Amino acid sequence: MSLVVQRSDVSEFRRRFRWIALAMAVLQLILIGRLFQLQIIEGDDNKAIARENIVRRITLATTRGLIRDRGGKILAASRPSYNLYVVPEKMDMQGVWPKLVEYLGVGVDERARLEALLTTIRANDGPRKSQQILLKEDISRDAVATLRTHDAELPFVDVVPVPVRYYPYEEVGAHALGYMVEVDAEKLNQLRSAGYVEGDRVGATGIERAWESYLRGSRGWEKVLVDAKGRRRPGGEGIIEEPRRVDPIPGRDLRLTLDADIQRAIDKAMRGELAGGVALIDVRTGRIIGLYSKPSYDPNALSGGSGKQVIRDAFRRLYSDPLKPALDKTISGAYPPGSTFKPFTALAALEKGLIDPRQATNCRGALTFGKRTFRCTHVHGPVDLHQGIAESCNVYFYRLAAELGVGMDVIAEMGQRFGLGARTGLGVNAEAAGRMPTRAWMTLRNKGQFRLGFGLNAAIGQGATTVTVLQLALAYAALANGGTLYQPQIVRAVETSAGTVVQEFAPRVRRQIDVSPENLSLVQKALYAGVNSEEGTAFKARVLGVDMAGKTGTAQVSHKLARGAEAERVWYFNREHAWFAGYSPSRAPEVAVVVLVEHGGAGGKHAAPVAFEVVRAYNELARERGPRAGVNNAGNARTQPKPDRGGSP
């Protein structure tokens, strides 16, 4: 019986063993299948995940290109700055985070803001939580030293050196240069394909914006080996895939046509005025030597070098100032030109053969036309064309429009020939087109009614006629050089960081104005008399040693200004604009200068002195630098204009 029982136990054991063996076989098959899946099917993915745990890709910042003036002086560069990057998913909020904020020395409010940012990113399933993000920019040197000292305690925290834009001349010429801003979410969606990421800065205005693609450069990256705590470790051969490093490519440098010393001279000359604009242009090439708008702003504060609170405060001041410092008054602002427009009215009449320049008109201080009285500055007596321009007699030009057939269309057509009423195409800031009103335009604007008085206002640069400072400077340059209207140029060349010229921009002619040399000579002689004859409106502003021809202008902006009232006794925004437009020297001209003093009053008293100081500075610099290095020559006197290349991207 015992043997039978034993055989029964063995049978049960064998039965159970078979089930155990079967289960083991199934488990082994599952294990083999899983290993096959992990190593064969998903092997590449798993290798990548494992590599990501020990290999980190660090961004290497690029260097934005320099902006230099025509003589090589730096107008915009980059200074050292340090940004703090973290990986949100890897941040230990209990152990590492308190140490990090302590070492940074941030306040309670900023700590709460940074914690909220990290919490939001960590809660989302997007890729940002496992990538480096910019946590704080431009941290102090002391904070950098502390973080590097305690680097072992701060895994997945990196201090990355980055350049911050720096403008050594601060407010001088800021509108032309522009400033940088951090790219916002909407703009980032458009620029991400071009390599922009969160925290990048782009040019917001001026040359920084217009030439962004040249200046920016492209960032690089480097792969490094890290341990479980995110600390860098040497080596990595055979683990880190090639390429291990891609060096950043610095942006291109720009050499401008502007002159930093001239810009400073303009700033000094404008010191006594609240607002306005100045343009100084080489009449032989159309290159802009000086372009100045006042009031200005410090682009260093707006470009982010001092923190976001400084940026917010700067923008608040910028847009609350009634003098509008954000507006580029040389390009974006359009103003009635006043008497500086009279030479173009005179040319319109001469070219149409409507007047005899020697025939005099008797000025009694006003002209009654219909029910209106159009006033002059004072009683001039008999005035011909020469005297009408030099002494700025309104009545002479009123009669051209009222009695001699020099209508709005004739005047507008001549203004348009000289580039007025159309954008210059400089491409730096938002540009106003100005306005050369025609009879049809005035009729449409006034609900089908046209009054001949509109033409009288247009003849003296008032009414609906408006120009920009840059337009008027180019027009006077064309008066000076015999009728060549140039495309304005502010960028002379694109260069590498080593100084090698990549692309140079030759002067570009917009058009050769069809105007009689004899008629042009009559206007030029009158402009010379406007400065150098005792009756000339700019005679009292002359400066010894400065040979100038030009025209003053006093443009009315409000009907509330009493006739003959001193500007200083009138509410600022009711005062007239002060203008001066001219060129120097009067023979063989080199530069054209236009000065606008917003609400300055009489042009001969406020604008002309500024123009003379600017040209005097130009002449002094030319003598100091010599014929080769001087701004008087600047290497462009022999440059032949070419109509197929320009200075805008």
XYZ file of C-alpha atoms in Angstrom:
649
model
C 0.000 0.000 0.000
C 2.810 2.391 0.797
C 4.266 1.985 -2.696
C 0.943 2.845 -4.295
C 0.689 6.044 -2.230
C 4.212 6.965 -3.195
C 3.478 6.513 -6.871
C 0.422 8.743 -6.484
C 2.561 11.543 -4.882
C 5.070 11.320 -7.680
C 2.334 11.612 -10.250
C 0.933 14.708 -8.522
C 4.394 16.197 -8.311
C 5.058 15.565 -11.981
C 1.727 17.133 -12.901
C 2.480 20.219 -10.872
C 6.022 20.369 -12.214
C 4.702 20.402 -15.760
C 2.467 23.398 -14.892
C 5.363 25.164 -13.207
C 7.619 24.442 -16.183
C 4.938 25.712 -18.526
C 4.540 28.916 -16.477
C 8.299 29.388 -16.407
C 8.451 28.916 -20.166
C 5.677 31.458 -20.698
C 7.387 33.951 -18.383
C 10.646 33.358 -20.168
C 8.987 33.922 -23.522
C 7.434 37.135 -22.198
C 10.814 38.256 -20.876
C 12.506 37.428 -24.164
C 9.754 39.256 -26.056
C 10.071 42.282 -23.817
C 13.845 42.255 -24.208
C 13.395 41.972 -27.977
C 11.010 44.919 -27.876
C 13.346 47.074 -25.733
C 16.603 46.169 -27.441
C 15.600 45.550 -31.033
C 12.320 47.285 -31.778
C 12.697 50.249 -29.383
C 16.458 50.051 -29.017
C 17.275 53.317 -30.751
C 14.645 55.224 -28.779
C 15.838 53.809 -25.482
C 19.445 54.595 -26.297
C 18.420 58.172 -26.998
C 16.539 58.397 -23.682
C 19.508 56.990 -21.799
C 21.830 59.371 -23.605
C 19.599 62.319 -22.712
C 20.028 61.476 -19.045
C 23.782 61.911 -19.233
C 24.239 64.226 -22.237
C 22.968 67.777 -22.162
C 22.904 70.221 -25.075
C 23.821 73.753 -23.988
C 23.030 76.806 -26.104
C 25.954 79.047 -27.055
C 24.915 82.660 -27.551
C 25.914 84.521 -30.681
C 27.293 88.041 -30.825
C 25.206 90.719 -32.498
C 27.040 92.768 -35.100
C 28.485 96.168 -34.285
C 27.145 99.408 -35.715
C 29.856 101.938 -36.507
C 29.820 105.464 -37.847
C 31.567 106.417 -41.075
C 34.877 106.863 -39.263
C 34.707 103.544 -37.390
C 33.452 104.829 -34.029
C 31.156 102.337 -32.308
C 27.528 103.460 -32.099
C 26.040 100.150 -30.939
C 27.844 97.152 -29.465
C 27.315 94.322 -26.983
C 28.469 94.239 -23.364
C 28.919 91.103 -21.202
C 25.854 89.890 -19.323
C 24.885 86.650 -17.563
C 21.573 84.835 -17.786
C 20.335 82.024 -15.551
C 18.878 78.908 -17.185
C 17.173 75.970 -15.456
C 15.419 72.741 -16.471
C 11.956 72.947 -14.801
C 11.342 69.193 -14.716
C 14.656 68.562 -12.942
C 14.360 71.392 -10.422
C 14.151 70.171 -6.794
C 11.686 72.682 -5.357
C 12.337 71.550 -1.786
C 16.114 71.252 -1.679
C 17.708 73.160 -4.569
C 15.212 75.972 -5.140
C 15.574 77.662 -1.712
C 19.356 77.711 -2.126
C 19.098 79.122 -5.656
C 16.886 82.075 -4.668
C 19.118 82.754 -1.685
C 22.231 82.896 -3.861
C 20.434 85.123 -6.377
C 19.321 87.514 -3.667
C 15.840 87.997 -5.155
C 13.014 89.645 -3.232
C 9.784 88.049 -2.043
C 7.699 89.266 -4.978
C 10.191 88.156 -7.589
C 10.598 84.778 -5.905
C 6.832 84.245 -6.024
C 6.766 85.201 -9.710
C 9.591 82.809 -10.594
C 8.015 79.983 -8.586
C 4.710 80.526 -10.390
C 6.507 80.368 -13.728
C 8.226 77.081 -12.882
C 5.042 75.570 -11.448
C 3.086 76.417 -14.594
C 5.703 74.907 -16.888
C 6.068 71.761 -14.757
C 2.280 71.255 -14.753
C 2.076 71.227 -18.532
C 2.987 68.262 -20.706
C 4.752 70.323 -23.319
C 8.439 69.991 -24.215
C 9.433 73.130 -22.298
C 9.485 71.387 -18.937
C 12.358 69.149 -20.022
C 14.272 71.919 -21.802
C 16.429 74.728 -20.532
C 14.430 77.918 -19.991
C 15.584 81.446 -19.254
C 14.746 82.092 -15.593
C 16.523 85.393 -14.937
C 18.554 87.694 -17.150
C 21.476 90.009 -16.509
C 22.203 88.767 -13.005
C 24.816 90.637 -10.993
C 28.503 89.733 -11.001
C 28.276 88.891 -7.292
C 25.444 86.450 -7.970
C 27.453 84.854 -10.781
C 30.434 84.323 -8.457
C 28.217 82.813 -5.733
C 26.457 80.440 -8.126
C 29.746 79.200 -9.536
C 31.135 78.668 -6.060
C 28.118 76.503 -5.144
C 27.805 74.848 -8.535
C 27.847 71.334 -7.008
C 24.716 72.147 -4.970
C 22.723 73.337 -7.985
C 22.098 70.544 -10.488
C 20.444 71.490 -13.797
C 21.189 75.172 -13.178
C 23.421 76.980 -15.684
C 24.805 80.496 -15.849
C 25.235 81.405 -19.512
C 27.176 84.468 -20.635
C 25.209 86.476 -23.216
C 25.804 89.862 -24.805
C 23.472 92.792 -24.045
C 23.130 95.672 -26.483
C 24.972 98.819 -25.447
C 24.787 102.301 -26.977
C 27.750 104.456 -25.882
C 26.228 107.708 -27.201
C 22.985 107.074 -25.296
C 20.281 109.521 -26.473
C 22.272 111.067 -29.332
C 21.003 109.596 -32.593
C 18.799 107.043 -30.831
C 15.942 107.291 -33.344
C 18.189 106.383 -36.261
C 19.896 103.515 -34.408
C 16.779 102.143 -32.686
C 16.665 99.752 -29.748
C 16.072 96.073 -28.897
C 13.054 94.368 -27.334
C 12.342 90.857 -26.132
C 10.356 88.955 -28.728
C 6.741 88.486 -27.581
C 4.627 85.342 -27.961
C 2.882 86.497 -31.133
C 6.106 87.509 -32.836
C 7.825 84.340 -31.640
C 5.321 82.197 -33.530
C 6.327 84.002 -36.712
C 10.066 83.910 -36.059
C 10.514 80.432 -34.556
C 11.288 78.967 -37.976
C 14.160 81.452 -38.278
C 15.761 80.106 -35.084
C 14.340 82.535 -32.520
C 13.439 81.171 -29.084
C 11.823 82.553 -25.983
C 13.949 85.269 -24.396
C 15.578 86.385 -27.657
C 15.733 90.070 -28.458
C 15.053 91.669 -31.827
C 15.455 95.134 -33.237
C 12.328 97.157 -32.520
C 13.028 100.383 -34.406
C 15.639 102.131 -36.500
C 18.617 100.397 -38.038
C 18.410 97.650 -35.400
C 15.032 96.621 -36.839
C 15.627 97.305 -40.535
C 18.927 95.380 -40.609
C 18.009 92.667 -38.079
C 18.788 89.801 -40.470
C 22.339 91.126 -40.997
C 23.094 92.023 -37.382
C 21.641 88.991 -35.582
C 23.978 86.128 -36.406
C 23.102 82.546 -35.415
C 23.563 80.808 -32.080
C 25.606 77.643 -31.564
C 25.428 74.713 -29.137
C 27.621 72.233 -27.268
C 26.952 68.724 -25.912
C 28.372 67.975 -22.457
C 28.419 64.891 -20.215
C 26.578 65.195 -16.863
C 26.053 62.905 -13.868
C 22.787 62.022 -12.140
C 22.779 65.393 -10.387
C 23.279 67.336 -13.606
C 26.916 68.228 -12.898
C 29.338 68.342 -15.799
C 31.800 65.492 -16.162
C 34.858 65.264 -18.422
C 35.095 62.800 -21.269
C 32.189 61.528 -23.308
C 34.087 59.910 -26.177
C 31.960 57.175 -27.665
C 28.901 58.403 -25.751
C 28.312 61.854 -27.150
C 27.425 61.751 -30.799
C 29.186 63.951 -33.307
C 29.128 66.819 -33.863
C 29.759 67.692 -30.243
C 29.866 71.438 -30.824
C 28.619 73.978 -33.349
C 30.208 77.383 -32.852
C 27.957 80.440 -32.988
C 28.230 82.680 -36.037
C 28.527 86.375 -35.140
C 26.293 88.902 -36.873
C 27.555 91.216 -39.575
C 28.835 94.664 -38.664
C 27.349 97.772 -40.276
C 29.275 100.872 -41.220
C 26.953 103.854 -41.455
C 27.161 107.105 -43.360
C 26.420 108.941 -40.086
C 29.194 110.766 -38.263
C 29.204 110.479 -34.468
C 30.975 113.817 -34.005
C 28.433 115.571 -36.216
C 25.625 113.964 -34.219
C 27.116 115.339 -31.017
C 27.542 118.762 -32.604
C 23.861 118.770 -33.587
C 22.895 117.763 -30.061
C 24.943 120.642 -28.674
C 23.456 123.126 -31.154
C 19.912 122.003 -30.267
C 20.477 122.206 -26.520
C 18.403 125.380 -26.132
C 15.353 123.964 -27.948
C 12.705 121.585 -26.630
C 11.867 119.602 -29.744
C 12.737 119.314 -33.408
C 14.804 117.531 -36.003
C 17.978 118.076 -38.037
C 19.253 116.420 -41.211
C 22.687 116.928 -42.787
C 23.159 115.310 -46.204
C 26.023 115.064 -48.679
C 24.571 116.728 -51.795
C 26.930 114.725 -54.050
C 25.799 111.273 -52.943
C 22.624 111.474 -50.852
C 24.455 109.950 -47.903
C 23.156 111.073 -44.535
C 25.892 112.548 -42.347
C 23.647 113.620 -39.482
C 20.081 112.659 -38.553
C 18.852 113.913 -35.207
C 15.461 113.995 -33.487
C 14.630 115.693 -30.191
C 13.502 114.868 -27.556
C 15.140 111.490 -27.610
C 15.422 108.458 -25.319
C 18.160 106.237 -23.948
C 18.106 102.976 -25.949
C 20.158 101.321 -23.188
C 17.156 101.522 -20.843
C 14.745 100.183 -23.484
C 16.985 97.343 -24.677
C 16.824 95.373 -21.438
C 20.282 95.765 -19.998
C 19.004 96.989 -16.626
C 16.010 94.725 -16.039
C 12.338 94.705 -16.921
C 11.270 97.269 -14.350
C 13.618 99.797 -15.902
C 12.136 98.965 -19.308
C 8.583 99.489 -18.053
C 9.482 102.806 -16.437
C 11.265 103.983 -19.581
C 8.323 103.168 -21.842
C 5.909 104.839 -19.423
C 7.905 108.056 -19.604
C 8.311 107.721 -23.353
C 4.599 107.592 -24.154
C 3.373 110.024 -21.497
C 5.617 112.895 -22.619
C 3.592 115.488 -24.614
C 6.695 116.290 -26.691
C 6.500 112.740 -28.127
C 10.091 111.508 -27.771
C 9.127 108.198 -29.410
C 8.391 109.995 -32.702
C 11.272 110.324 -35.141
C 10.776 113.953 -36.122
C 13.103 113.695 -39.122
C 11.231 110.875 -40.864
C 7.942 110.025 -39.150
C 6.680 113.560 -38.510
C 5.242 115.696 -41.333
C 5.021 119.469 -40.897
C 4.015 122.508 -42.984
C 7.295 123.764 -44.486
C 6.359 127.440 -44.454
C 8.613 129.758 -46.450
C 11.265 127.069 -47.041
C 8.862 125.871 -49.769
C 8.902 129.190 -51.678
C 11.891 128.262 -53.911
C 9.827 125.383 -55.351
C 6.832 127.648 -55.976
C 9.186 130.059 -57.752
C 10.630 127.248 -59.879
C 7.114 126.082 -60.771
C 6.251 129.566 -62.037
C 9.562 129.951 -63.911
C 9.376 126.530 -65.579
C 5.845 127.223 -66.823
C 6.923 130.631 -68.128
C 4.221 132.350 -66.096
C 6.387 135.135 -64.625
C 9.128 137.546 -65.483
C 11.599 137.274 -62.570
C 12.504 140.946 -62.951
C 8.924 142.184 -62.688
C 8.198 143.643 -59.243
C 5.091 143.354 -57.085
C 4.217 146.046 -54.591
C 3.923 144.552 -51.098
C 1.797 146.636 -48.728
C 1.899 144.061 -45.953
C -1.194 142.125 -47.016
C -3.265 140.981 -49.982
C -7.060 141.014 -49.890
C -8.504 138.143 -51.888
C -12.262 137.742 -51.800
C -13.408 138.143 -48.237
C -10.080 137.148 -46.736
C -6.950 139.114 -46.030
C -3.679 137.202 -46.520
C -0.930 138.888 -44.545
C 2.801 139.297 -45.030
C 5.420 139.664 -42.306
C 5.700 143.419 -42.962
C 5.522 145.989 -45.757
C 8.266 145.206 -48.285
C 7.400 147.662 -51.032
C 8.390 146.720 -54.626
C 9.598 143.107 -54.675
C 10.790 140.910 -57.566
C 11.475 137.167 -57.525
C 14.972 137.541 -56.103
C 13.783 139.737 -53.258
C 10.634 137.670 -52.748
C 12.737 134.633 -51.824
C 15.579 136.426 -50.033
C 13.292 138.640 -47.941
C 10.497 136.040 -47.735
C 7.675 138.241 -49.025
C 4.373 136.382 -48.792
C 2.508 138.903 -50.948
C 4.779 138.184 -53.937
C 3.876 134.505 -53.786
C 0.205 135.201 -53.077
C 0.074 137.114 -56.367
C 1.691 134.207 -58.218
C -1.171 131.979 -57.141
C -3.978 134.547 -57.296
C -3.196 136.482 -60.478
C -0.529 134.714 -62.551
C -1.924 131.195 -62.819
C 0.491 129.400 -60.515
C -2.214 127.097 -59.174
C -2.135 124.202 -56.747
C -1.538 121.581 -59.434
C 1.434 123.479 -60.864
C 2.938 123.901 -57.393
C 2.297 120.289 -56.394
C 3.832 118.969 -59.618
C 7.084 120.843 -58.963
C 7.178 119.700 -55.322
C 6.720 116.112 -56.446
C 9.608 116.444 -58.911
C 11.841 117.209 -55.937
C 10.559 114.197 -53.979
C 8.113 116.036 -51.718
C 4.834 114.323 -50.892
C 6.330 110.818 -51.267
C 8.292 108.570 -48.915
C 12.029 108.656 -49.459
C 12.432 104.895 -49.034
C 15.127 105.099 -46.363
C 13.527 102.080 -44.694
C 14.679 102.784 -41.144
C 11.537 103.915 -39.301
C 7.884 104.291 -40.203
C 8.041 107.117 -42.705
C 5.467 109.848 -43.292
C 4.775 110.604 -46.941
C 4.003 114.272 -46.429
C 1.488 115.909 -48.745
C 1.556 117.957 -51.950
C -2.159 118.828 -52.207
C -3.752 119.175 -55.651
C -6.954 120.916 -56.674
C -8.757 117.552 -56.897
C -7.549 116.495 -53.455
C -8.630 119.764 -51.833
C -12.020 119.585 -53.571
C -12.605 116.058 -52.316
C -11.470 116.949 -48.809
C -13.809 119.958 -48.659
C -16.966 118.133 -49.796
C -16.811 119.218 -53.420
C -15.910 122.840 -52.751
C -12.687 124.469 -53.846
C -11.554 127.952 -52.845
C -8.804 129.841 -54.644
C -7.443 130.764 -51.236
C -6.203 127.174 -50.916
C -3.711 127.931 -53.668
C -2.464 131.060 -51.904
C -1.658 129.028 -48.791
C 0.034 126.323 -50.862
C 2.272 128.921 -52.537
C 3.905 129.790 -49.200
C 4.086 126.214 -47.844
C 1.032 126.473 -45.594
C -2.436 124.949 -45.587
C -2.488 121.231 -46.354
C 1.131 121.128 -47.584
C 3.401 119.032 -45.349
C 6.925 117.630 -45.653
C 9.377 115.717 -43.513
C 12.786 117.027 -42.483
C 14.520 114.346 -44.555
C 12.416 115.076 -47.659
C 13.216 118.783 -47.481
C 16.925 118.081 -46.990
C 17.004 115.887 -50.106
C 15.065 118.504 -52.065
C 17.518 121.255 -51.083
C 20.392 118.911 -51.938
C 18.877 118.669 -55.430
C 18.640 122.479 -55.601
C 22.322 122.638 -54.669
C 23.733 119.973 -56.996
C 21.933 121.025 -60.168
C 18.825 118.837 -60.032
C 19.942 115.333 -59.020
C 17.542 113.778 -56.515
C 19.288 110.994 -54.598
C 17.964 108.007 -52.723
C 18.910 108.678 -49.091
C 21.512 106.286 -47.733
C 22.364 105.641 -44.093
C 24.260 102.317 -44.344
C 27.550 102.532 -46.217
C 28.708 98.903 -46.003
C 28.175 95.481 -44.438
C 31.343 94.047 -42.878
C 32.518 90.943 -41.068
C 33.642 91.127 -37.456
C 37.218 91.203 -38.790
C 36.496 94.332 -40.826
C 36.282 92.705 -44.256
C 33.722 94.414 -46.481
C 31.018 91.966 -47.498
C 28.828 94.405 -49.382
C 29.228 98.105 -50.098
C 26.370 100.324 -51.210
C 27.023 102.912 -53.884
C 24.979 106.129 -54.146
C 21.691 105.706 -55.927
C 19.957 108.349 -58.038
C 16.159 108.499 -57.827
C 15.811 110.858 -60.761
C 17.413 113.693 -62.651
C 14.951 116.556 -62.255
C 14.006 118.238 -65.513
C 14.558 121.887 -64.651
C 16.189 124.712 -66.581
C 19.722 125.544 -65.351
C 18.959 129.244 -65.836
C 15.858 129.066 -63.635
C 17.705 127.003 -61.049
C 20.489 129.581 -61.002
C 17.971 132.367 -60.289
C 16.682 130.463 -57.256
C 20.206 129.658 -56.040
C 21.209 133.336 -56.185
C 18.103 134.267 -54.201
C 18.933 131.641 -51.570
C 22.439 133.083 -51.288
C 20.950 136.538 -50.767
C 18.605 135.144 -48.123
C 21.664 134.544 -45.948
C 24.183 137.111 -47.112
C 22.243 140.279 -47.963
C 21.272 142.635 -45.166
C 17.575 142.229 -46.010
C 17.860 138.433 -45.994
C 15.849 136.635 -43.317
C 18.876 134.615 -42.157
C 21.397 137.469 -42.298
C 21.539 137.968 -38.503
C 22.248 134.275 -37.926
C 25.427 134.204 -40.015
C 28.581 132.747 -38.493
C 32.020 133.970 -39.495
C 33.731 131.507 -41.814
C 30.555 129.619 -42.783
C 29.523 130.097 -46.428
C 25.839 129.258 -46.673
C 22.848 129.716 -48.970
C 19.414 129.001 -47.633
C 15.911 129.956 -46.647
C 14.228 130.460 -43.300
C 10.659 129.427 -42.629
C 8.075 130.174 -39.961
C 5.139 127.772 -40.306
C 1.868 128.650 -38.642
C 0.229 125.774 -36.754
C -2.635 127.548 -34.956
C -5.027 130.385 -35.786
C -4.836 131.450 -32.132
C -1.397 132.974 -32.581
C -1.679 136.755 -32.615
C 0.070 138.450 -35.542
C 3.539 139.561 -34.563
C 3.357 137.898 -31.142
C 6.634 136.744 -29.653
C 6.814 132.959 -29.513
C 7.865 132.978 -25.869
C 4.597 134.690 -24.869
C 2.329 132.136 -26.526
C 1.294 128.711 -25.237
C 3.902 126.285 -26.516
C 1.670 124.172 -28.764
C 0.225 127.289 -30.435
C 3.643 128.603 -31.430
C 4.846 128.486 -35.014
C 7.395 125.939 -36.229
C 10.829 127.389 -36.975
C 12.603 126.178 -40.134
C 15.871 126.672 -41.920
C 16.885 124.861 -45.108
C 20.081 125.489 -47.012
C 23.380 124.193 -48.335
C 27.076 124.911 -47.927
C 29.314 126.127 -49.443
C 27.188 128.325 -51.690
C 29.487 127.481 -54.610
C 30.453 123.829 -55.190
C 28.094 122.713 -52.388
C 28.995 119.712 -50.261
C 26.191 119.417 -47.716
C 22.540 120.356 -47.363
C 21.172 121.083 -43.905
C 17.580 121.327 -42.694
C 16.626 122.317 -39.160
C 13.137 122.145 -37.675
C 12.470 123.563 -34.217
C 8.992 122.476 -33.180
C 6.971 125.442 -31.937
C 10.157 127.483 -31.916
C 8.784 130.662 -33.453
C 10.733 132.613 -36.074
C 12.984 130.498 -38.281
C 15.674 133.170 -38.507
C 15.885 133.407 -34.733
C 15.719 129.757 -33.665
C 16.402 127.392 -36.595
C 19.026 129.268 -38.634
C 21.533 129.589 -35.742
C 21.367 125.825 -35.234
C 22.075 125.218 -38.919
C 25.099 127.509 -38.878
C 26.528 125.807 -35.799
C 26.103 122.394 -37.431
C 27.843 123.460 -40.647
C 30.621 125.147 -38.651
C 31.216 121.858 -36.816
C 31.234 120.064 -40.172
C 33.895 122.441 -41.517
C 36.049 122.202 -38.374
C 35.985 118.412 -38.475
C 36.934 118.477 -42.146
C 39.966 120.638 -41.398
C 41.030 118.451 -38.459
C 40.749 115.192 -40.360
C 42.270 116.338 -43.616
C 41.037 115.759 -47.151
C 41.192 111.969 -46.939
C 39.856 111.234 -43.468
C 37.610 114.277 -43.155
C 33.850 114.287 -43.278
C 34.246 116.952 -45.978
C 35.434 114.218 -48.325
C 34.751 110.924 -46.551
C 35.979 108.999 -49.554
C 32.818 109.587 -51.559
C 33.505 112.682 -53.679
C 34.685 110.528 -56.598
C 32.045 107.823 -56.196
C 29.941 107.575 -59.327
C 26.198 107.172 -58.732
C 24.791 103.811 -59.749
C 21.017 103.425 -60.059
C 20.961 99.671 -59.506
C 22.072 99.398 -55.869
C 20.810 100.993 -52.698
C 21.485 101.228 -48.982
C 18.347 99.480 -47.710
C 17.922 95.758 -47.107
